[in-house]
DNA sequence: GTCTATATGACGATAGAC
DNA sequence: GTCTATCGTCATATAGAC
């Protein structure tokens, strides 16, 4: 892996672990095994490198989600598969956690990939719910966008509960709770 | 308000806006209109002041939630009131946001009030769900703890969606989505 | 391209005057 | 109790050698 790529990967890891405000160029360089000069040769500065890293992470998360949501099964099963997919729960969501970062929220450019990713996810799930309504799997009075927002929020909030308690149990409980409500609205 | 109290209030505001890592003693002092000496006279340092501030915020959040959850109405109505209660959605949750702060998670002492508050909230709501099951308002196959986790997660995750998009709409959609699922399980 | 050296200011804390 | 002065370190970036 070349230096530029190592810088991006190190930044992705640190943004996930410590957020934007908590990540210093120095820490990135140490992890990447590079000197100051390399970073400022390949990138304009910390925001530029972070933007590249965030875009990469966002792309990857989208691909992972699509792998489950676009898989086989009924609409309910695909949403269940998304909710139950294996996660490193205590690490939190590498995209969602950035919404708690003041510098990310203050910058339209840094916030954009976060917004686009979560928006895409909600739309994707909303479409699946609508599909389920047509097929008769989901109750026709459900609103796809609303249920999708609840699904994504349960995941994002599940990370919060898990990290607060230091255990993935609360995440899993929330998922089971939502599925128990959703499952009863299926045929 | 005395200096000690001003320091606590300023810290509470900054922790909400910028988190622990993003809040410097200097910023606290400027907002409180105090000098360095005052802070180190009243508190041992940044972690000590932050702990005091977090405990205060946690207490207040608990009281606010109890005001709604302990109010009148059926179990469903009280949970609905909690979910729909007025919030400054784009500011996020002053307690939940701390779970994304690496230094808070790394310190058992700083994490404790966060954990206790969210845990209390889940237990409180779980009890209301169980109450609803006994009264026949909620379907008997529901698990109180699981539904409670889904309720709290929807709120915490709703903040994430709202902040990502820069609009409270996604929070409201998630709440409506969850209520539409929960409402159909009531008598 | 990558490195080290350097600059400027911020971070978190201490010392000691008043 | 509150203030200013000072400290050693880190954050972010630039300069310029190799």
mmCIF file of C-alpha atoms (C1' of nucleotides) in Angstrom:
data_model
loop_
_atom_site.group_PDB
_atom_site.id
_atom_site.type_symbol
_atom_site.label_atom_id
_atom_site.label_comp_id
_atom_site.label_asym_id
_atom_site.label_seq_id
_atom_site.Cartn_x
_atom_site.Cartn_y
_atom_site.Cartn_z
ATOM 1 C CA UNK A 1 0.000 0.000 0.000
ATOM 2 C CA UNK A 2 1.436 3.388 -0.935
ATOM 3 C CA UNK A 3 1.774 6.340 1.393
ATOM 4 C CA UNK A 4 -1.308 8.177 0.206
ATOM 5 C CA UNK A 5 -3.417 5.078 0.731
ATOM 6 C CA UNK A 6 -1.916 4.420 4.158
ATOM 7 C CA UNK A 7 -2.764 7.971 5.172
ATOM 8 C CA UNK A 8 -6.366 7.496 4.093
ATOM 9 C CA UNK A 9 -6.716 4.192 5.911
ATOM 10 C CA UNK A 10 -5.177 5.556 9.109
ATOM 11 C CA UNK A 11 -7.489 8.537 8.964
ATOM 12 C CA UNK A 12 -10.514 6.304 8.474
ATOM 13 C CA UNK A 13 -9.584 4.275 11.534
ATOM 14 C CA UNK A 14 -8.959 7.307 13.705
ATOM 15 C CA UNK A 15 -12.141 9.073 12.590
ATOM 16 C CA UNK A 16 -14.030 5.961 13.596
ATOM 17 C CA UNK A 17 -12.279 5.678 16.959
ATOM 18 C CA UNK A 18 -11.962 9.306 17.934
ATOM 19 C CA UNK A 19 -14.000 11.460 15.538
ATOM 20 C CA UNK A 20 -12.750 14.461 13.598
ATOM 21 C CA UNK A 21 -12.095 16.796 16.517
ATOM 22 C CA UNK A 22 -10.287 14.045 18.407
ATOM 23 C CA UNK A 23 -8.008 13.118 15.526
ATOM 24 C CA UNK A 24 -4.746 14.995 15.025
ATOM 25 C CA UNK A 25 -2.530 14.970 11.936
ATOM 26 C CA UNK A 26 0.270 13.768 14.169
ATOM 27 C CA UNK A 27 -1.703 10.695 15.219
ATOM 28 C CA UNK A 28 -2.535 9.960 11.590
ATOM 29 C CA UNK A 29 1.101 10.212 10.539
ATOM 30 C CA UNK A 30 2.294 7.973 13.346
ATOM 31 C CA UNK A 31 -0.234 5.291 12.495
ATOM 32 C CA UNK A 32 0.550 5.533 8.787
ATOM 33 C CA UNK A 33 4.278 5.559 9.412
ATOM 34 C CA UNK A 34 4.732 8.717 7.361
ATOM 35 C CA UNK A 35 6.235 12.147 7.915
ATOM 36 C CA UNK A 36 4.556 15.524 7.950
ATOM 37 C CA UNK A 37 5.667 16.286 4.422
ATOM 38 C CA UNK A 38 3.889 13.294 2.893
ATOM 39 C CA UNK A 39 0.528 14.325 4.199
ATOM 40 C CA UNK A 40 0.789 17.901 2.968
ATOM 41 C CA UNK A 41 2.092 16.696 -0.373
ATOM 42 C CA UNK A 42 -0.892 14.451 -1.049
ATOM 43 C CA UNK A 43 -3.565 16.508 0.717
ATOM 44 C CA UNK A 44 -4.233 20.152 1.336
ATOM 45 C CA UNK A 45 -4.546 19.573 5.094
ATOM 46 C CA UNK A 46 -6.547 17.760 7.723
ATOM 47 C CA UNK A 47 -10.000 18.666 6.310
ATOM 48 C CA UNK A 48 -9.031 17.545 2.824
ATOM 49 C CA UNK A 49 -7.658 14.223 4.037
ATOM 50 C CA UNK A 50 -10.665 13.703 6.286
ATOM 51 C CA UNK A 51 -13.047 14.370 3.412
ATOM 52 C CA UNK A 52 -11.330 11.726 1.301
ATOM 53 C CA UNK A 53 -11.446 9.283 4.211
ATOM 54 C CA UNK A 54 -15.100 9.965 4.991
ATOM 55 C CA UNK A 55 -16.107 9.499 1.349
ATOM 56 C CA UNK A 56 -14.321 6.179 1.263
ATOM 57 C CA UNK A 57 -15.994 4.997 4.457
ATOM 58 C CA UNK A 58 -19.396 6.161 3.239
ATOM 59 C CA UNK A 59 -19.011 4.269 -0.043
ATOM 60 C CA UNK A 60 -18.022 1.120 1.782
ATOM 61 C CA UNK A 61 -20.902 1.314 4.216
ATOM 62 C CA UNK A 62 -23.334 1.761 1.371
ATOM 63 C CA UNK A 63 -21.920 -1.280 -0.407
ATOM 64 C CA UNK A 64 -22.169 -3.371 2.758
ATOM 65 C CA UNK A 65 -25.772 -2.345 3.341
ATOM 66 C CA UNK A 66 -26.695 -2.982 -0.271
ATOM 67 C CA UNK A 67 -25.190 -6.451 -0.009
ATOM 68 C CA UNK A 68 -27.764 -7.320 2.643
ATOM 69 C CA UNK A 69 -30.733 -5.218 1.545
ATOM 70 C CA UNK A 70 -30.382 -6.330 -2.081
ATOM 71 C CA UNK A 71 -30.076 -9.976 -1.092
ATOM 72 C CA UNK A 72 -32.661 -12.745 -1.362
ATOM 73 C CA UNK A 73 -35.792 -13.059 0.732
ATOM 74 C CA UNK A 74 -39.030 -11.278 1.407
ATOM 75 C CA UNK A 75 -38.995 -7.563 2.211
ATOM 76 C CA UNK A 76 -39.329 -8.377 5.910
ATOM 77 C CA UNK A 77 -36.466 -10.845 5.741
ATOM 78 C CA UNK A 78 -34.190 -8.369 3.980
ATOM 79 C CA UNK A 79 -34.858 -5.696 6.606
ATOM 80 C CA UNK A 80 -34.361 -8.257 9.340
ATOM 81 C CA UNK A 81 -31.091 -9.297 7.735
ATOM 82 C CA UNK A 82 -29.976 -5.676 7.727
ATOM 83 C CA UNK A 83 -30.872 -5.218 11.388
ATOM 84 C CA UNK A 84 -29.276 -8.478 12.467
ATOM 85 C CA UNK A 85 -26.196 -8.269 10.283
ATOM 86 C CA UNK A 86 -22.959 -8.774 12.111
ATOM 87 C CA UNK A 87 -21.586 -5.554 13.557
ATOM 88 C CA UNK A 88 -18.793 -4.456 15.794
ATOM 89 C CA UNK A 89 -21.450 -2.781 17.922
ATOM 90 C CA UNK A 90 -19.208 -1.162 20.525
ATOM 91 C CA UNK A 91 -17.205 0.616 17.851
ATOM 92 C CA UNK A 92 -20.338 2.408 16.697
ATOM 93 C CA UNK A 93 -21.191 3.496 13.160
ATOM 94 C CA UNK A 94 -18.227 5.056 11.346
ATOM 95 C CA UNK A 95 -20.592 7.314 9.426
ATOM 96 C CA UNK A 96 -23.274 8.093 11.990
ATOM 97 C CA UNK A 97 -20.800 8.992 14.747
ATOM 98 C CA UNK A 98 -19.594 11.918 12.644
ATOM 99 C CA UNK A 99 -22.934 13.667 13.212
ATOM 100 C CA UNK A 100 -21.838 14.290 16.805
ATOM 101 C CA UNK A 101 -18.691 16.035 15.646
ATOM 102 C CA UNK A 102 -19.063 19.818 15.767
ATOM 103 C CA UNK A 103 -16.507 20.486 13.027
ATOM 104 C CA UNK A 104 -18.150 17.987 10.680
ATOM 105 C CA UNK A 105 -21.590 19.487 11.231
ATOM 106 C CA UNK A 106 -20.167 22.988 10.758
ATOM 107 C CA UNK A 107 -18.812 22.060 7.328
ATOM 108 C CA UNK A 108 -21.282 21.374 4.520
ATOM 109 C CA UNK A 109 -18.530 19.610 2.621
ATOM 110 C CA UNK A 110 -17.669 17.177 5.401
ATOM 111 C CA UNK A 111 -21.305 16.634 6.323
ATOM 112 C CA UNK A 112 -22.416 15.920 2.744
ATOM 113 C CA UNK A 113 -21.186 12.303 2.460
ATOM 114 C CA UNK A 114 -22.688 11.539 5.883
ATOM 115 C CA UNK A 115 -26.028 13.006 4.875
ATOM 116 C CA UNK A 116 -26.045 11.295 1.490
ATOM 117 C CA UNK A 117 -25.242 7.897 2.958
ATOM 118 C CA UNK A 118 -27.921 7.933 5.649
ATOM 119 C CA UNK A 119 -30.395 9.414 3.207
ATOM 120 C CA UNK A 120 -29.669 6.725 0.666
ATOM 121 C CA UNK A 121 -30.102 4.077 3.360
ATOM 122 C CA UNK A 122 -33.485 5.420 4.403
ATOM 123 C CA UNK A 123 -34.688 5.607 0.818
ATOM 124 C CA UNK A 124 -33.451 2.105 0.087
ATOM 125 C CA UNK A 125 -35.306 0.674 3.077
ATOM 126 C CA UNK A 126 -38.394 2.776 2.368
ATOM 127 C CA UNK A 127 -38.537 1.215 -1.103
ATOM 128 C CA UNK A 128 -38.356 -2.259 0.399
ATOM 129 C CA UNK A 129 -41.214 -1.473 2.775
ATOM 130 C CA UNK A 130 -43.313 -0.200 -0.146
ATOM 131 C CA UNK A 131 -42.448 -3.366 -2.023
ATOM 132 C CA UNK A 132 -43.661 -5.340 0.978
ATOM 133 C CA UNK A 133 -46.922 -3.445 1.033
ATOM 134 C CA UNK A 134 -47.571 -4.259 -2.639
ATOM 135 C CA UNK A 135 -46.796 -7.918 -2.119
ATOM 136 C CA UNK A 136 -49.063 -7.969 0.893
ATOM 137 C CA UNK A 137 -46.262 -8.788 3.321
ATOM 138 C CA UNK A 138 -46.558 -5.464 5.132
ATOM 139 C CA UNK A 139 -49.744 -3.800 6.314
ATOM 140 C CA UNK A 140 -50.881 -1.253 3.708
ATOM 141 C CA UNK A 141 -51.283 1.572 6.210
ATOM 142 C CA UNK A 142 -47.555 1.685 6.953
ATOM 143 C CA UNK A 143 -45.563 4.605 5.597
ATOM 144 C CA UNK A 144 -42.355 3.396 3.952
ATOM 145 C CA UNK A 145 -40.319 6.487 4.743
ATOM 146 C CA UNK A 146 -41.432 6.549 8.360
ATOM 147 C CA UNK A 147 -40.752 2.889 9.003
ATOM 148 C CA UNK A 148 -37.393 3.231 7.259
ATOM 149 C CA UNK A 149 -36.480 6.182 9.486
ATOM 150 C CA UNK A 150 -37.414 4.110 12.540
ATOM 151 C CA UNK A 151 -35.292 1.203 11.317
ATOM 152 C CA UNK A 152 -32.199 3.326 10.686
ATOM 153 C CA UNK A 153 -32.709 5.282 13.901
ATOM 154 C CA UNK A 154 -32.960 2.066 15.904
ATOM 155 C CA UNK A 155 -29.586 0.992 14.579
ATOM 156 C CA UNK A 156 -27.930 4.352 15.144
ATOM 157 C CA UNK A 157 -29.490 4.707 18.581
ATOM 158 C CA UNK A 158 -28.640 1.111 19.382
ATOM 159 C CA UNK A 159 -24.976 2.022 19.096
ATOM 160 C CA UNK A 160 -25.530 4.816 21.605
ATOM 161 C CA UNK A 161 -27.140 2.483 24.137
ATOM 162 C CA UNK A 162 -24.486 -0.167 23.657
ATOM 163 C CA UNK A 163 -21.585 2.239 24.052
ATOM 164 C CA UNK A 164 -23.174 3.814 27.119
ATOM 165 C CA UNK A 165 -23.463 0.458 28.856
ATOM 166 C CA UNK A 166 -20.261 -0.999 27.486
ATOM 167 C CA UNK A 167 -22.122 -4.019 26.137
ATOM 168 C CA UNK A 168 -23.802 -4.901 22.823
ATOM 169 C CA UNK A 169 -26.834 -6.261 24.690
ATOM 170 C CA UNK A 170 -28.875 -3.056 24.467
ATOM 171 C CA UNK A 171 -28.302 -2.849 20.717
ATOM 172 C CA UNK A 172 -29.593 -6.365 20.260
ATOM 173 C CA UNK A 173 -32.560 -5.697 22.531
ATOM 174 C CA UNK A 174 -33.571 -2.662 20.474
ATOM 175 C CA UNK A 175 -33.347 -4.623 17.254
ATOM 176 C CA UNK A 176 -35.455 -7.436 18.690
ATOM 177 C CA UNK A 177 -37.950 -4.903 19.998
ATOM 178 C CA UNK A 178 -38.333 -3.248 16.628
ATOM 179 C CA UNK A 179 -38.597 -6.576 14.824
ATOM 180 C CA UNK A 180 -41.254 -7.770 17.254
ATOM 181 C CA UNK A 181 -43.306 -4.695 16.348
ATOM 182 C CA UNK A 182 -42.591 -4.915 12.649
ATOM 183 C CA UNK A 183 -43.119 -8.655 12.447
ATOM 184 C CA UNK A 184 -46.656 -8.372 13.694
ATOM 185 C CA UNK A 185 -47.466 -6.113 10.750
ATOM 186 C CA UNK A 186 -46.601 -8.783 8.231
ATOM 187 C CA UNK A 187 -48.893 -11.279 6.601
ATOM 188 C CA UNK B 1 -24.860 33.057 39.891
ATOM 189 C CA UNK B 2 -21.454 32.447 41.533
ATOM 190 C CA UNK B 3 -18.290 31.551 39.691
ATOM 191 C CA UNK B 4 -18.433 27.846 40.435
ATOM 192 C CA UNK B 5 -21.983 27.648 39.119
ATOM 193 C CA UNK B 6 -21.110 29.663 36.004
ATOM 194 C CA UNK B 7 -18.265 27.277 35.290
ATOM 195 C CA UNK B 8 -20.602 24.299 35.566
ATOM 196 C CA UNK B 9 -23.216 25.869 33.315
ATOM 197 C CA UNK B 10 -20.664 26.883 30.692
ATOM 198 C CA UNK B 11 -19.232 23.391 30.733
ATOM 199 C CA UNK B 12 -22.674 21.843 30.323
ATOM 200 C CA UNK B 13 -23.343 24.029 27.291
ATOM 201 C CA UNK B 14 -19.998 23.307 25.684
ATOM 202 C CA UNK B 15 -20.213 19.568 26.332
ATOM 203 C CA UNK B 16 -23.564 19.601 24.579
ATOM 204 C CA UNK B 17 -22.298 21.659 21.651
ATOM 205 C CA UNK B 18 -18.823 20.241 21.203
ATOM 206 C CA UNK B 19 -18.441 17.131 23.376
ATOM 207 C CA UNK B 20 -15.667 16.481 25.869
ATOM 208 C CA UNK B 21 -12.754 16.237 23.453
ATOM 209 C CA UNK B 22 -13.899 19.366 21.637
ATOM 210 C CA UNK B 23 -14.218 21.451 24.792
ATOM 211 C CA UNK B 24 -11.148 23.229 26.166
ATOM 212 C CA UNK B 25 -10.749 24.776 29.624
ATOM 213 C CA UNK B 26 -10.002 28.041 27.850
ATOM 214 C CA UNK B 27 -13.364 28.019 26.075
ATOM 215 C CA UNK B 28 -15.134 27.234 29.347
ATOM 216 C CA UNK B 29 -13.418 30.089 31.141
ATOM 217 C CA UNK B 30 -14.182 32.569 28.380
ATOM 218 C CA UNK B 31 -17.859 31.646 28.384
ATOM 219 C CA UNK B 32 -18.042 31.774 32.169
ATOM 220 C CA UNK B 33 -16.120 35.037 32.323
ATOM 221 C CA UNK B 34 -13.609 33.592 34.766
ATOM 222 C CA UNK B 35 -9.842 33.223 34.944
ATOM 223 C CA UNK B 36 -7.759 30.068 35.024
ATOM 224 C CA UNK B 37 -7.317 30.240 38.767
ATOM 225 C CA UNK B 38 -11.039 30.038 39.513
ATOM 226 C CA UNK B 39 -11.459 26.801 37.692
ATOM 227 C CA UNK B 40 -8.541 25.098 39.396
ATOM 228 C CA UNK B 41 -9.647 26.434 42.744
ATOM 229 C CA UNK B 42 -13.144 24.930 42.514
ATOM 230 C CA UNK B 43 -12.277 21.807 40.527
ATOM 231 C CA UNK B 44 -9.337 19.467 40.237
ATOM 232 C CA UNK B 45 -9.185 19.930 36.482
ATOM 233 C CA UNK B 46 -11.113 19.435 33.272
ATOM 234 C CA UNK B 47 -12.259 15.856 34.034
ATOM 235 C CA UNK B 48 -13.514 16.834 37.482
ATOM 236 C CA UNK B 49 -15.452 19.822 36.170
ATOM 237 C CA UNK B 50 -16.831 17.773 33.304
ATOM 238 C CA UNK B 51 -17.983 15.049 35.685
ATOM 239 C CA UNK B 52 -19.886 17.587 37.758
ATOM 240 C CA UNK B 53 -21.432 19.054 34.614
ATOM 241 C CA UNK B 54 -22.397 15.665 33.203
ATOM 242 C CA UNK B 55 -24.017 14.589 36.472
ATOM 243 C CA UNK B 56 -26.070 17.774 36.522
ATOM 244 C CA UNK B 57 -27.195 17.307 32.929
ATOM 245 C CA UNK B 58 -28.038 13.673 33.551
ATOM 246 C CA UNK B 59 -30.162 14.532 36.595
ATOM 247 C CA UNK B 60 -32.026 17.167 34.651
ATOM 248 C CA UNK B 61 -32.703 14.877 31.725
ATOM 249 C CA UNK B 62 -34.032 12.223 34.062
ATOM 250 C CA UNK B 63 -36.359 14.734 35.695
ATOM 251 C CA UNK B 64 -37.621 15.941 32.314
ATOM 252 C CA UNK B 65 -38.297 12.404 31.136
ATOM 253 C CA UNK B 66 -40.015 11.481 34.398
ATOM 254 C CA UNK B 67 -42.247 14.531 34.004
ATOM 255 C CA UNK B 68 -43.649 13.068 30.810
ATOM 256 C CA UNK B 69 -43.452 9.335 31.526
ATOM 257 C CA UNK B 70 -44.993 9.761 34.963
ATOM 258 C CA UNK B 71 -47.766 11.952 33.627
ATOM 259 C CA UNK B 72 -51.411 11.043 33.049
ATOM 260 C CA UNK B 73 -52.732 8.766 30.336
ATOM 261 C CA UNK B 74 -52.571 5.177 29.248
ATOM 262 C CA UNK B 75 -49.190 3.455 28.918
ATOM 263 C CA UNK B 76 -49.286 4.025 25.159
ATOM 264 C CA UNK B 77 -50.119 7.690 25.618
ATOM 265 C CA UNK B 78 -47.274 8.218 28.064
ATOM 266 C CA UNK B 79 -44.759 6.619 25.717
ATOM 267 C CA UNK B 80 -46.172 8.644 22.856
ATOM 268 C CA UNK B 81 -45.857 11.785 24.957
ATOM 269 C CA UNK B 82 -42.230 10.943 25.622
ATOM 270 C CA UNK B 83 -41.509 10.387 21.949
ATOM 271 C CA UNK B 84 -43.326 13.508 20.823
ATOM 272 C CA UNK B 85 -42.173 15.799 23.591
ATOM 273 C CA UNK B 86 -40.721 19.061 22.397
ATOM 274 C CA UNK B 87 -37.020 18.827 21.679
ATOM 275 C CA UNK B 88 -34.304 20.948 20.203
ATOM 276 C CA UNK B 89 -33.675 18.103 17.803
ATOM 277 C CA UNK B 90 -30.703 19.529 15.930
ATOM 278 C CA UNK B 91 -28.769 20.040 19.150
ATOM 279 C CA UNK B 92 -28.946 16.332 19.841
ATOM 280 C CA UNK B 93 -29.127 14.644 23.226
ATOM 281 C CA UNK B 94 -26.763 16.179 25.801
ATOM 282 C CA UNK B 95 -26.333 12.796 27.446
ATOM 283 C CA UNK B 96 -26.391 10.420 24.485
ATOM 284 C CA UNK B 97 -23.896 12.437 22.454
ATOM 285 C CA UNK B 98 -21.252 11.757 25.075
ATOM 286 C CA UNK B 99 -21.194 8.098 24.054
ATOM 287 C CA UNK B 100 -19.401 9.153 20.880
ATOM 288 C CA UNK B 101 -16.664 10.848 22.849
ATOM 289 C CA UNK B 102 -13.561 8.659 23.114
ATOM 290 C CA UNK B 103 -12.351 10.191 26.386
ATOM 291 C CA UNK B 104 -15.760 9.735 28.030
ATOM 292 C CA UNK B 105 -15.959 6.106 26.965
ATOM 293 C CA UNK B 106 -12.392 5.539 28.125
ATOM 294 C CA UNK B 107 -13.249 6.751 31.638
ATOM 295 C CA UNK B 108 -15.566 4.624 33.766
ATOM 296 C CA UNK B 109 -16.187 7.637 35.969
ATOM 297 C CA UNK B 110 -17.312 9.925 33.145
ATOM 298 C CA UNK B 111 -19.304 7.177 31.442
ATOM 299 C CA UNK B 112 -21.167 6.150 34.605
ATOM 300 C CA UNK B 113 -23.766 8.960 34.683
ATOM 301 C CA UNK B 114 -24.408 8.466 30.970
ATOM 302 C CA UNK B 115 -24.908 4.754 31.430
ATOM 303 C CA UNK B 116 -27.084 5.174 34.509
ATOM 304 C CA UNK B 117 -29.332 7.719 32.844
ATOM 305 C CA UNK B 118 -29.988 5.735 29.688
ATOM 306 C CA UNK B 119 -30.371 2.578 31.728
ATOM 307 C CA UNK B 120 -32.885 4.216 34.029
ATOM 308 C CA UNK B 121 -34.803 5.487 31.008
ATOM 309 C CA UNK B 122 -35.008 2.041 29.470
ATOM 310 C CA UNK B 123 -36.142 0.468 32.725
ATOM 311 C CA UNK B 124 -38.727 3.188 33.253
ATOM 312 C CA UNK B 125 -40.213 2.664 29.805
ATOM 313 C CA UNK B 126 -39.984 -1.124 30.115
ATOM 314 C CA UNK B 127 -42.108 -0.887 33.255
ATOM 315 C CA UNK B 128 -44.705 1.163 31.422
ATOM 316 C CA UNK B 129 -44.873 -1.405 28.641
ATOM 317 C CA UNK B 130 -45.342 -4.184 31.179
ATOM 318 C CA UNK B 131 -48.038 -2.101 32.804
ATOM 319 C CA UNK B 132 -49.705 -1.804 29.404
ATOM 320 C CA UNK B 133 -49.572 -5.536 28.927
ATOM 321 C CA UNK B 134 -51.328 -6.148 32.254
ATOM 322 C CA UNK B 135 -54.000 -3.598 31.496
ATOM 323 C CA UNK B 136 -54.506 -5.172 28.103
ATOM 324 C CA UNK B 137 -53.398 -2.057 26.220
ATOM 325 C CA UNK B 138 -50.324 -3.748 24.785
ATOM 326 C CA UNK B 139 -50.134 -7.159 23.193
ATOM 327 C CA UNK B 140 -49.001 -9.746 25.794
ATOM 328 C CA UNK B 141 -46.241 -11.179 23.600
ATOM 329 C CA UNK B 142 -44.269 -7.932 23.664
ATOM 330 C CA UNK B 143 -41.096 -7.799 25.731
ATOM 331 C CA UNK B 144 -40.968 -4.641 27.828
ATOM 332 C CA UNK B 145 -37.197 -4.326 27.863
ATOM 333 C CA UNK B 146 -36.923 -4.872 24.137
ATOM 334 C CA UNK B 147 -39.634 -2.407 23.210
ATOM 335 C CA UNK B 148 -38.122 0.108 25.621
ATOM 336 C CA UNK B 149 -34.717 -0.298 24.002
ATOM 337 C CA UNK B 150 -36.303 0.304 20.598
ATOM 338 C CA UNK B 151 -38.060 3.424 21.879
ATOM 339 C CA UNK B 152 -34.916 4.949 23.374
ATOM 340 C CA UNK B 153 -32.819 3.932 20.370
ATOM 341 C CA UNK B 154 -35.294 5.546 17.993
ATOM 342 C CA UNK B 155 -34.914 8.824 19.847
ATOM 343 C CA UNK B 156 -31.130 8.641 20.033
ATOM 344 C CA UNK B 157 -30.857 7.548 16.408
ATOM 345 C CA UNK B 158 -33.382 10.169 15.374
ATOM 346 C CA UNK B 159 -30.940 12.818 16.525
ATOM 347 C CA UNK B 160 -28.279 11.267 14.313
ATOM 348 C CA UNK B 161 -30.518 11.341 11.235
ATOM 349 C CA UNK B 162 -31.658 14.884 11.929
ATOM 350 C CA UNK B 163 -28.151 16.222 12.432
ATOM 351 C CA UNK B 164 -26.910 14.457 9.308
ATOM 352 C CA UNK B 165 -29.579 16.067 7.167
ATOM 353 C CA UNK B 166 -29.615 19.389 8.977
ATOM 354 C CA UNK B 167 -33.357 19.105 9.550
ATOM 355 C CA UNK B 168 -35.577 17.705 12.313
ATOM 356 C CA UNK B 169 -37.792 15.996 9.704
ATOM 357 C CA UNK B 170 -36.033 12.634 9.888
ATOM 358 C CA UNK B 171 -36.357 12.550 13.681
ATOM 359 C CA UNK B 172 -40.087 13.129 13.425
ATOM 360 C CA UNK B 173 -40.423 10.516 10.696
ATOM 361 C CA UNK B 174 -38.685 7.913 12.853
ATOM 362 C CA UNK B 175 -40.942 8.675 15.792
ATOM 363 C CA UNK B 176 -44.062 8.426 13.638
ATOM 364 C CA UNK B 177 -42.772 5.182 12.143
ATOM 365 C CA UNK B 178 -42.222 3.631 15.550
ATOM 366 C CA UNK B 179 -45.578 4.835 16.854
ATOM 367 C CA UNK B 180 -47.346 3.424 13.816
ATOM 368 C CA UNK B 181 -45.843 0.031 14.647
ATOM 369 C CA UNK B 182 -46.447 0.315 18.369
ATOM 370 C CA UNK B 183 -49.972 1.671 18.008
ATOM 371 C CA UNK B 184 -51.127 -1.355 16.123
ATOM 372 C CA UNK B 185 -50.144 -3.529 19.068
ATOM 373 C CA UNK B 186 -52.530 -1.776 21.384
ATOM 374 C CA UNK B 187 -56.068 -2.734 22.194
ATOM 375 C "C1'" DG C 1 7.706 12.078 -2.824
ATOM 376 C "C1'" DT C 2 9.460 12.002 1.589
ATOM 377 C "C1'" DC C 3 12.012 13.815 5.243
ATOM 378 C "C1'" DT C 4 13.353 17.102 9.212
ATOM 379 C "C1'" DA C 5 13.237 21.715 11.029
ATOM 380 C "C1'" DT C 6 10.696 25.322 12.395
ATOM 381 C "C1'" DA C 7 6.659 28.568 13.522
ATOM 382 C "C1'" DT C 8 2.533 30.012 15.930
ATOM 383 C "C1'" DG C 9 -0.873 29.320 18.747
ATOM 384 C "C1'" DA C 10 -3.827 26.267 21.706
ATOM 385 C "C1'" DC C 11 -4.139 22.752 25.500
ATOM 386 C "C1'" DG C 12 -4.115 21.573 30.286
ATOM 387 C "C1'" DA C 13 -2.058 22.609 34.449
ATOM 388 C "C1'" DT C 14 0.810 25.055 38.186
ATOM 389 C "C1'" DA C 15 2.729 29.091 40.918
ATOM 390 C "C1'" DG C 16 2.213 32.724 43.333
ATOM 391 C "C1'" DA C 17 0.571 37.657 43.814
ATOM 392 C "C1'" DC C 18 -3.449 40.152 45.509
ATOM 393 C "C1'" DG D 1 -11.426 33.298 45.656
ATOM 394 C "C1'" DT D 2 -9.703 35.310 41.717
ATOM 395 C "C1'" DC D 3 -6.174 37.002 38.873
ATOM 396 C "C1'" DT D 4 -1.919 36.938 35.725
ATOM 397 C "C1'" DA D 5 2.372 34.715 34.525
ATOM 398 C "C1'" DT D 6 4.498 30.837 33.150
ATOM 399 C "C1'" DC D 7 5.294 25.983 31.787
ATOM 400 C "C1'" DG D 8 5.831 21.897 28.783
ATOM 401 C "C1'" DT D 9 3.366 19.699 25.309
ATOM 402 C "C1'" DC D 10 0.569 19.140 21.311
ATOM 403 C "C1'" DA D 11 -2.083 20.883 16.983
ATOM 404 C "C1'" DT D 12 -1.767 22.419 12.402
ATOM 405 C "C1'" DA D 13 0.840 24.107 8.911
ATOM 406 C "C1'" DT D 14 5.016 25.871 6.122
ATOM 407 C "C1'" DA D 15 9.924 25.728 4.380
ATOM 408 C "C1'" DG D 16 13.236 23.759 2.273
ATOM 409 C "C1'" DA D 17 16.770 19.883 2.023
ATOM 410 C "C1'" DC D 18 17.313 15.388 -0.157
#
